[in-house]
Short mmCIF file of C-alpha atoms in Angstrom, two decimals:
data_model
loop_
_atom_site.label_atom_id
_atom_site.label_comp_id
_atom_site.label_asym_id
_atom_site.label_seq_id
_atom_site.Cartn_x
_atom_site.Cartn_y
_atom_site.Cartn_z
CA MET A 275 48.90 -72.66 -11.36
CA ALA A 276 46.63 -69.82 -10.20
CA ARG A 277 42.98 -70.55 -10.20
CA ARG A 278 40.75 -68.00 -11.88
CA PHE A 279 37.42 -66.94 -10.46
CA SER A 280 34.59 -68.21 -12.62
CA PHE A 281 31.08 -66.82 -12.51
CA THR A 282 29.01 -69.99 -12.17
CA PRO A 283 25.25 -70.37 -11.80
CA VAL A 284 25.76 -71.17 -8.11
CA THR A 285 27.60 -67.90 -7.58
CA ALA A 286 24.89 -66.01 -9.48
CA ALA A 287 22.16 -67.64 -7.36
CA ALA A 288 23.96 -66.72 -4.13
CA LEU A 289 24.35 -63.10 -5.21
CA LEU A 290 20.72 -62.93 -6.30
CA ALA A 291 19.52 -64.36 -2.98
CA ALA A 292 21.60 -61.80 -1.10
CA ALA A 293 20.21 -58.96 -3.21
CA PHE A 294 16.63 -60.04 -2.55
CA SER A 295 17.22 -60.37 1.20
CA PHE A 296 18.34 -56.76 1.68
CA PRO A 297 14.83 -55.22 1.41
CA GLY A 298 13.60 -57.72 4.02
CA MET A 299 16.31 -56.64 6.41
CA ALA A 300 15.46 -53.01 5.83
CA ALA A 301 11.81 -53.72 6.76
CA ALA A 302 12.74 -55.25 10.12
CA ASP A 303 11.34 -52.25 11.99
CA THR A 304 7.83 -52.63 10.56
CA TYR A 305 4.78 -54.09 12.29
CA TRP A 306 4.64 -57.17 10.03
CA HIS A 307 7.64 -59.40 9.34
CA PRO A 308 7.67 -62.04 6.60
CA THR A 309 7.96 -65.66 7.71
CA ASN A 310 8.62 -68.91 5.92
CA ASN A 311 5.43 -70.65 6.99
CA GLU A 312 1.82 -70.96 5.90
CA ALA A 313 0.81 -67.64 7.45
CA GLY A 314 3.42 -65.71 5.49
CA ALA A 315 3.84 -62.97 8.09
CA LYS A 316 4.01 -62.43 11.83
CA ALA A 317 2.91 -59.33 13.72
CA TYR A 318 5.25 -57.66 16.18
CA PRO A 319 3.14 -55.15 18.16
CA GLU A 320 6.19 -53.74 19.93
CA HIS A 321 7.45 -52.43 16.55
CA PHE A 322 4.30 -50.41 15.88
CA LYS A 323 4.79 -46.66 15.98
CA SER A 324 1.76 -44.36 16.09
CA SER A 325 1.47 -40.60 16.02
CA LYS A 326 -1.78 -40.74 18.06
CA THR A 327 -2.24 -41.51 21.72
CA ARG A 328 -4.64 -44.12 23.00
CA GLU A 329 -6.96 -41.39 24.30
CA GLN A 330 -7.09 -39.71 20.87
CA VAL A 331 -8.06 -42.98 19.17
CA GLN A 332 -10.72 -43.70 21.79
CA ALA A 333 -12.15 -40.18 21.39
CA GLU A 334 -12.32 -40.61 17.59
CA ALA A 335 -14.07 -43.97 17.97
CA ALA A 336 -16.60 -42.52 20.41
CA ALA A 337 -17.31 -39.59 18.07
CA ALA A 338 -17.82 -41.97 15.13
CA ALA A 339 -20.19 -44.10 17.20
CA ARG A 340 -22.23 -41.03 18.21
CA GLU A 341 -22.53 -39.96 14.58
CA GLY A 342 -23.56 -43.43 13.48
CA ALA A 343 -20.46 -44.01 11.37
CA SER A 344 -18.30 -47.08 11.76
CA ARG A 345 -16.08 -49.19 9.59
CA PHE A 346 -18.71 -51.92 9.57
CA ASN A 347 -21.51 -50.00 7.90
CA SER A 348 -19.87 -47.07 6.13
CA SER A 349 -19.02 -48.90 2.90
CA ASN A 350 -21.55 -51.72 2.78
CA TYR A 351 -24.83 -50.00 3.49
CA PRO A 352 -26.44 -46.69 2.56
CA ALA A 353 -25.94 -43.88 5.06
CA GLN A 354 -28.44 -43.81 7.86
CA VAL A 355 -31.04 -41.09 7.52
CA LYS A 356 -31.38 -38.95 10.61
CA SER A 357 -34.94 -38.68 11.86
CA GLU A 358 -36.36 -35.17 11.60
CA GLY A 359 -38.93 -35.50 14.33
CA PRO A 360 -41.80 -37.82 15.05
CA GLY A 361 -43.17 -39.74 12.09
CA LYS A 362 -46.67 -40.88 11.38
CA THR A 363 -48.43 -43.35 13.59
CA ARG A 364 -49.65 -46.66 12.26
CA GLN A 365 -53.23 -45.43 12.38
CA GLN A 366 -52.40 -42.31 10.34
CA VAL A 367 -50.79 -44.43 7.61
CA MET A 368 -53.76 -46.82 7.54
CA ASP A 369 -56.18 -43.87 7.30
CA GLU A 370 -54.23 -42.45 4.36
CA LEU A 371 -54.34 -45.80 2.56
CA THR A 372 -58.09 -46.19 3.03
CA GLN A 373 -58.76 -42.63 1.84
CA GLU A 374 -56.66 -42.72 -1.34
CA THR A 375 -58.40 -42.67 -4.70
CA SER A 376 -58.20 -45.51 -7.20
CA ALA A 377 -55.84 -43.44 -9.40
CA GLN A 378 -53.53 -42.86 -6.43
CA ARG A 379 -53.69 -46.56 -5.54
CA ASN A 380 -52.81 -47.59 -9.11
CA ALA A 381 -49.91 -45.10 -9.20
CA ARG A 382 -48.61 -46.45 -5.86
CA GLN A 383 -48.85 -50.05 -7.00
CA GLN A 384 -47.10 -49.24 -10.30
CA ALA A 385 -44.31 -47.50 -8.40
CA LEU A 386 -43.89 -50.49 -6.08
CA ALA A 387 -44.00 -52.99 -8.95
CA GLY A 388 -41.03 -51.32 -10.61
#
């Protein structure tokens, strides 16, 4: 008697596992590869492909450092204000505070109080 092929849950699971493994095989040339451990992925630096040379990246980093921009402060802090020349000395500021009128003092204190 000829045995007929039956589509069992085991067969369906095997086909499903094969279908889900194909995208992982296609991503084998990427920098990160999935792993079956706690980390979840492993980096393979030799698979990294860049369109920039090392010198270009170093020049961009040096330019960003000269301009005061970096990835550490660009999104977390307000932009740095470039100084437009020498500011006031401590003595000049103290003289201004001692010479202000009571109305100016009250306005300053209200502004600082919020």
